[in-house]
PDB file of C-alpha atoms in Angstrom:
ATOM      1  CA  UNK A 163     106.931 141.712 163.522  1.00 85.00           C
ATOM      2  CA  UNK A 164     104.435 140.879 160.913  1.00 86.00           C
ATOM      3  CA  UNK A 165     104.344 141.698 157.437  1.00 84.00           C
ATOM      4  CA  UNK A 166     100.743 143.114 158.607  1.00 81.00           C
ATOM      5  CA  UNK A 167     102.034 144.813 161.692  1.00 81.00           C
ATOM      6  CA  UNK A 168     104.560 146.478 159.582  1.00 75.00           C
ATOM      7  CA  UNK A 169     102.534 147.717 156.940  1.00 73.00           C
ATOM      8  CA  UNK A 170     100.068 149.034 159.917  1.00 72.00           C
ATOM      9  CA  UNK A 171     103.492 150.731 161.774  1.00 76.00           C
ATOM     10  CA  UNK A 172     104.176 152.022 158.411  1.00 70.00           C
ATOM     11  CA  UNK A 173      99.998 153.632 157.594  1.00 69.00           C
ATOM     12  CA  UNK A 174     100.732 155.210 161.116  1.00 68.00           C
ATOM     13  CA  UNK A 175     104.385 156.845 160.578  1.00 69.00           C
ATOM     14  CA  UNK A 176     102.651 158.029 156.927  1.00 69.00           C
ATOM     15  CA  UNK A 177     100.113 159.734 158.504  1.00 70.00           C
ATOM     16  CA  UNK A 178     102.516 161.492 160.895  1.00 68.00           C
ATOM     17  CA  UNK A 179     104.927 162.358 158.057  1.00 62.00           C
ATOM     18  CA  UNK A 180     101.996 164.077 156.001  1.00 61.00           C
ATOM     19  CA  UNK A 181     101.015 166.197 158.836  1.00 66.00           C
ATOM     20  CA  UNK A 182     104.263 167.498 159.510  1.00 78.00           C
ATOM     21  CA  UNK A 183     105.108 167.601 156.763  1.00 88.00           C
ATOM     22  CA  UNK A 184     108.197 165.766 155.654  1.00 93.00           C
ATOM     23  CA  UNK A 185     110.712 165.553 153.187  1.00 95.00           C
ATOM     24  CA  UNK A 186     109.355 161.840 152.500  1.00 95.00           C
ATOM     25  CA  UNK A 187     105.955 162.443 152.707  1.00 93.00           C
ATOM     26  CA  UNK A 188     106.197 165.045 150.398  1.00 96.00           C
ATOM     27  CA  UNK A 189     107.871 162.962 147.782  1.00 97.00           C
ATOM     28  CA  UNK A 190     105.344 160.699 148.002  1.00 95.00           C
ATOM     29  CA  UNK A 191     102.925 163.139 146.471  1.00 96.00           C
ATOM     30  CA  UNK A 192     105.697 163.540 143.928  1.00 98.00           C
ATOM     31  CA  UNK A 193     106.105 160.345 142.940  1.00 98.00           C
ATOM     32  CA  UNK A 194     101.986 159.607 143.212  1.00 97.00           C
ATOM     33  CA  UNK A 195     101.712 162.435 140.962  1.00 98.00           C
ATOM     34  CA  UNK A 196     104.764 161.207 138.650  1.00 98.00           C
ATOM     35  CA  UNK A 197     102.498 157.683 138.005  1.00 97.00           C
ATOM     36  CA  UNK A 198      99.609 159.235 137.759  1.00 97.00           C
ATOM     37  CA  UNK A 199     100.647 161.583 135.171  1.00 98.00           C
ATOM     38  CA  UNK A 200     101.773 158.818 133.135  1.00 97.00           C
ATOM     39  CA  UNK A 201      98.802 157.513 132.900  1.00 96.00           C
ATOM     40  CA  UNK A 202      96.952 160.470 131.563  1.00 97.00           C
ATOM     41  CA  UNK A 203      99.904 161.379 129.332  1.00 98.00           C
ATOM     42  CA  UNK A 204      99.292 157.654 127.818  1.00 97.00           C
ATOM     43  CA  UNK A 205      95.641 158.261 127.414  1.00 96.00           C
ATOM     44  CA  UNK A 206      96.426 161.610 125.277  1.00 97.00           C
ATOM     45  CA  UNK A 207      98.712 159.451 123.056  1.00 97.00           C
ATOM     46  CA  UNK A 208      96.260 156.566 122.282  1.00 97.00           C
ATOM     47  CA  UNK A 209      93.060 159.366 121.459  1.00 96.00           C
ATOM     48  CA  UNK A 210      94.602 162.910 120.783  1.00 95.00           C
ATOM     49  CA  UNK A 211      92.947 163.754 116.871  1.00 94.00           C
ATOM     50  CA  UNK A 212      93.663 166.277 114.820  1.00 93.00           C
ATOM     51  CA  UNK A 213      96.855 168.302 113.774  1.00 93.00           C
ATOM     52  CA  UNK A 214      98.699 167.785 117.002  1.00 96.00           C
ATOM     53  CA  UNK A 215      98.331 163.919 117.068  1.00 96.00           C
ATOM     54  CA  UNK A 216     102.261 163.856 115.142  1.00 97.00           C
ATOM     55  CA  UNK A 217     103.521 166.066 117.724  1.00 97.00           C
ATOM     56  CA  UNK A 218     101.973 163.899 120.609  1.00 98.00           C
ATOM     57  CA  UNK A 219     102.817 160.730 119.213  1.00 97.00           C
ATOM     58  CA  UNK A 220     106.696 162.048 118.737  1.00 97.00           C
ATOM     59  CA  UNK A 221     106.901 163.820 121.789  1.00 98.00           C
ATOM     60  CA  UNK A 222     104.631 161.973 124.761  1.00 98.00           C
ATOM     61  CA  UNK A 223     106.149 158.468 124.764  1.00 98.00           C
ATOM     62  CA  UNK A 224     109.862 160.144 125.366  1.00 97.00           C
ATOM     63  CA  UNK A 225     108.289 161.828 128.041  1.00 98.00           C
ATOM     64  CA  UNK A 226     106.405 159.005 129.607  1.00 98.00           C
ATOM     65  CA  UNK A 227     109.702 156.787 129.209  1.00 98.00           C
ATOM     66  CA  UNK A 228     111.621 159.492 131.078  1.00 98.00           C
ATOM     67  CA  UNK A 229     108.951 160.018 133.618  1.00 97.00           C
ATOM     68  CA  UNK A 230     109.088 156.339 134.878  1.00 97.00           C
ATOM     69  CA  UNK A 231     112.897 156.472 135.076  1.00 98.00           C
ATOM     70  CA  UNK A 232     112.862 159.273 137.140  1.00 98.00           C
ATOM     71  CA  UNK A 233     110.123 157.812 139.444  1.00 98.00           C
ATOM     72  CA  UNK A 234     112.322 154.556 139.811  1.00 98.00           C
ATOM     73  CA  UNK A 235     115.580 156.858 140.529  1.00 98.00           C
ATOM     74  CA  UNK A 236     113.517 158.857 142.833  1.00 98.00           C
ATOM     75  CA  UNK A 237     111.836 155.827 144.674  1.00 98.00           C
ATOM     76  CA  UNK A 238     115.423 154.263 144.664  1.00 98.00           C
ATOM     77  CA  UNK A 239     116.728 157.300 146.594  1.00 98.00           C
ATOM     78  CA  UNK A 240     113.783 157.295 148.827  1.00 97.00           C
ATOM     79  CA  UNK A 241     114.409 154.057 150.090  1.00 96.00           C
ATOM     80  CA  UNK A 242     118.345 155.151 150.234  1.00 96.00           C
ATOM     81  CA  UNK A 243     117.180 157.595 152.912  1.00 96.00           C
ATOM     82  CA  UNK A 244     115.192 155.137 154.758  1.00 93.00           C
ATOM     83  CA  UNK A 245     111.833 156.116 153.402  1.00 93.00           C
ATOM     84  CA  UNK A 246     108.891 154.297 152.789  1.00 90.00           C
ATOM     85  CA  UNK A 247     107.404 154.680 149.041  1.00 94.00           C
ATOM     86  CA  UNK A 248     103.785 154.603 147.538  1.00 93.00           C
ATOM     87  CA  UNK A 249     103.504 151.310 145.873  1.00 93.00           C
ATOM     88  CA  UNK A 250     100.205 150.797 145.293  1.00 93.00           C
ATOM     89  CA  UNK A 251      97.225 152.376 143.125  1.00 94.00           C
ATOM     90  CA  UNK A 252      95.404 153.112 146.520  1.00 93.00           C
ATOM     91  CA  UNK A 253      98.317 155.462 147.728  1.00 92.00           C
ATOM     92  CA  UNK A 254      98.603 156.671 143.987  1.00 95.00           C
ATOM     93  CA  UNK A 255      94.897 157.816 143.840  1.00 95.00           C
ATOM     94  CA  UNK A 256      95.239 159.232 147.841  1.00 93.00           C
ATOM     95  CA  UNK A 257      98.465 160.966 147.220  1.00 93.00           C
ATOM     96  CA  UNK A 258      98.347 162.870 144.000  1.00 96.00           C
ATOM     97  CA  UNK A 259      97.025 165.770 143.209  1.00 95.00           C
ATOM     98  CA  UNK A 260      96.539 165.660 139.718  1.00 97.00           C
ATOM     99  CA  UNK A 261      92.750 164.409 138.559  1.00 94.00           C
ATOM    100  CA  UNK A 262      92.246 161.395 136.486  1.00 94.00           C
ATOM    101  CA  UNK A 263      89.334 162.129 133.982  1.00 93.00           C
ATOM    102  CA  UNK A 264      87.887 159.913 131.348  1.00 93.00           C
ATOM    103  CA  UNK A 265      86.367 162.485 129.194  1.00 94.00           C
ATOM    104  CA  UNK A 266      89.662 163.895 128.716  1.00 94.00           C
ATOM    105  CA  UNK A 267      89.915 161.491 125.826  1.00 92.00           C
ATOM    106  CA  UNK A 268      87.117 163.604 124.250  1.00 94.00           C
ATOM    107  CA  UNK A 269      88.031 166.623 124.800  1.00 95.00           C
ATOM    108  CA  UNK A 270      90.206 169.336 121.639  1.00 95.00           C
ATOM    109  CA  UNK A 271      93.674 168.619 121.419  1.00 95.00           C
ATOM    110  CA  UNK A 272      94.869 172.482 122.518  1.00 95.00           C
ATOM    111  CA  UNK A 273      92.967 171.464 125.654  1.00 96.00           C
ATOM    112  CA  UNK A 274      94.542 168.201 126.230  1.00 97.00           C
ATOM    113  CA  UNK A 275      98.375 170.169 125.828  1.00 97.00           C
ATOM    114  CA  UNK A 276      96.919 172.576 127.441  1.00 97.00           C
ATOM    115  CA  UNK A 277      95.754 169.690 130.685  1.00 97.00           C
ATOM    116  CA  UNK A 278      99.696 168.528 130.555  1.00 98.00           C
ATOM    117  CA  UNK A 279     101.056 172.023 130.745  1.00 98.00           C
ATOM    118  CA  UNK A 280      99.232 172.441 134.025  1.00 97.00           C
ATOM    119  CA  UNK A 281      99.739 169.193 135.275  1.00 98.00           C
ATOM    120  CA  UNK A 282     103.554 169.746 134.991  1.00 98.00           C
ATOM    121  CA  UNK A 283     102.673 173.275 136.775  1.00 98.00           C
ATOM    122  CA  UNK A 284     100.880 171.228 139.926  1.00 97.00           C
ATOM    123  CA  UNK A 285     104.073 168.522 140.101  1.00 98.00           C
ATOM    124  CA  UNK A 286     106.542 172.138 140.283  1.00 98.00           C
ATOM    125  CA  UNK A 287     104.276 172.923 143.612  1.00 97.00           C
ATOM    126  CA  UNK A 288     105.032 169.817 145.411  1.00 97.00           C
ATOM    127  CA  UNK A 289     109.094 169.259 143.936  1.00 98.00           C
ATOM    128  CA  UNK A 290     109.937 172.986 145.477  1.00 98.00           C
ATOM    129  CA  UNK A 291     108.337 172.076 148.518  1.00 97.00           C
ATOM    130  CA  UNK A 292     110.193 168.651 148.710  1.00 98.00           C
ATOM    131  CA  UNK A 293     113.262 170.511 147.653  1.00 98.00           C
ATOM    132  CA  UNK A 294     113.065 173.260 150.798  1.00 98.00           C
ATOM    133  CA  UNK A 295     112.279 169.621 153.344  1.00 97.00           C
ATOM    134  CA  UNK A 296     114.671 167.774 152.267  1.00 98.00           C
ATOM    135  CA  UNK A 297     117.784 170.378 152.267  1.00 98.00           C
ATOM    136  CA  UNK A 298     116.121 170.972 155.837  1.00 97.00           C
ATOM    137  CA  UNK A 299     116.322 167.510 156.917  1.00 97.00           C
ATOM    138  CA  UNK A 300     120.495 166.956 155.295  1.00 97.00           C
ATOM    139  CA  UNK A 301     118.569 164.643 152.258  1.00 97.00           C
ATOM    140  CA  UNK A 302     121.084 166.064 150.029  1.00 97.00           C
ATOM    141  CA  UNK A 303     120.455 163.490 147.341  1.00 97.00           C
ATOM    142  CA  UNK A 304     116.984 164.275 147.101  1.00 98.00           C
ATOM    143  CA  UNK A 305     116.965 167.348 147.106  1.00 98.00           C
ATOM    144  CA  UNK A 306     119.769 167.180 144.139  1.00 98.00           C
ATOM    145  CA  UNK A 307     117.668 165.010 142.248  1.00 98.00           C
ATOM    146  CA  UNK A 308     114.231 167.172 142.397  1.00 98.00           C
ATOM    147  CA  UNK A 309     116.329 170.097 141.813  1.00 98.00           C
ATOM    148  CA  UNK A 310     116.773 167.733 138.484  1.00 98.00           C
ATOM    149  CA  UNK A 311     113.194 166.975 137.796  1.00 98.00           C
ATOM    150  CA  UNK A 312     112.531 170.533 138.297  1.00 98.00           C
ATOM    151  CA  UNK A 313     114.572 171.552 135.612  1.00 98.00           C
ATOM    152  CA  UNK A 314     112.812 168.349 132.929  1.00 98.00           C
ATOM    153  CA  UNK A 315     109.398 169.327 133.753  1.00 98.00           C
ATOM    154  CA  UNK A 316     110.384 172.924 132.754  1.00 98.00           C
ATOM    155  CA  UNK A 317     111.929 172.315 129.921  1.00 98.00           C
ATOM    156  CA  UNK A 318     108.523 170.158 129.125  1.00 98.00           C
ATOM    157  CA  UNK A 319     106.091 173.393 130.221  1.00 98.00           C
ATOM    158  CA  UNK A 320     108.533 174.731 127.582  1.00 98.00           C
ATOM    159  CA  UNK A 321     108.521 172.523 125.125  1.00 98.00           C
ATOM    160  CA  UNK A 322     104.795 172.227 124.600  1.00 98.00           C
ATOM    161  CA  UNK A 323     103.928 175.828 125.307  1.00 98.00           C
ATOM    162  CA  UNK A 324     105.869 176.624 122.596  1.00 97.00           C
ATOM    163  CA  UNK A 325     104.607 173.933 120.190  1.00 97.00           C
ATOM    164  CA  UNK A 326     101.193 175.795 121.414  1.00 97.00           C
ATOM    165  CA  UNK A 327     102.405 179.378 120.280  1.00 96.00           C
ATOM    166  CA  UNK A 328     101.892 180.253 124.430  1.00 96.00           C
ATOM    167  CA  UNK A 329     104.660 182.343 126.275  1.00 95.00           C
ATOM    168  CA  UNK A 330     105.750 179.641 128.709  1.00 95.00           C
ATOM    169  CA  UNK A 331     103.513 180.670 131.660  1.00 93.00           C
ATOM    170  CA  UNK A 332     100.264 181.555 129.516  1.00 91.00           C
ATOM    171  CA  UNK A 333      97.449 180.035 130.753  1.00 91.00           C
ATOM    172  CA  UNK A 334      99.108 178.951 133.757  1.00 90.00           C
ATOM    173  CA  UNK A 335      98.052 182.112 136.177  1.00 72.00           C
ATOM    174  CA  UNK A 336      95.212 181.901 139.295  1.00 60.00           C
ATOM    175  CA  UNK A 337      92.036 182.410 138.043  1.00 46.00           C
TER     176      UNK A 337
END
């Protein structure tokens, strides 16, 4: 087969997965979302003004560091199990659900926090779904590990909730 018939038997067996849904096709929302994020955690860092520029600057680039080794653990894993992974921005952009916007870089610095908090919030919505398909489908080892990067992004809704003087779910219930 074709490196173009392959990539065509692997669009097709995608679409499937995300309308079943599966343990993989979840995770690839999870791991969309994990680049994604990145990216607008990085965009904070270089433009965040104002008192909570120290905090970001300490704080963000240990979490972006830690996000990209858990997305290569995670895609490493994924392709233990068999599973195909997102690998390029087109999937990225399809598959997360977190918005890229680039008047964030504008906006106050409680809102920007504010942005990750919520962010992290969304990525807990797709990693306890992922968690319930993949102890259904015997993918102990993933569902280990997002039981794992449940537990981080916690910790970071935490972290910066605090730093904001929030209880750890303020702001964070349905409008």
């Amino acid at each position: 087969m074709s490196p173009e018939e392959k990539y065509q038997q692997e669009l097709i067996q995608s679409e499937k997965d995300h309308h079943a849904p599966t343990a993989g096709a979840m995770i690839g929302h999870i791991l969309a979302n994990l680049i994604i994020h990145q990216n607008k955690l990085r965009q904070i860092v270089y433009y965040i003004k104002g008192v909570d520029r120290s905090f970001v600057k300490e704080v963000f680039p240990e979490m972006i560091a830690k996000e990209n080794q858990l997305l290569d653990e995670l895609n490493h894993l994924m392709l233990d199990e068999g599973e195909v992974i997102p690998t390029i921005t087109e999937e990225f952009t399809e598959y997360s659900m977190l918005e890229e916007n680039g008047r964030l870089k504008y906006e106050a610095s409680d809102y920007l926090l504010m942005e990750v908090v919520k962010d992290f919030a969304t990525q807990l919505l797709f990693i306890t779904r992922g968690i319930t398909l993949a102890e259904n489908e015997s993918k102990f080892g993933l569902s280990e590990f997002l039981k794992q990067l449940y537990a981080w992004i916690k910790h970071q809704i935490y972290r910066i909730q605090s730093y904001l003087g929030h209880e750890v779910f303020e702001g964070l219930e349905e409008e």
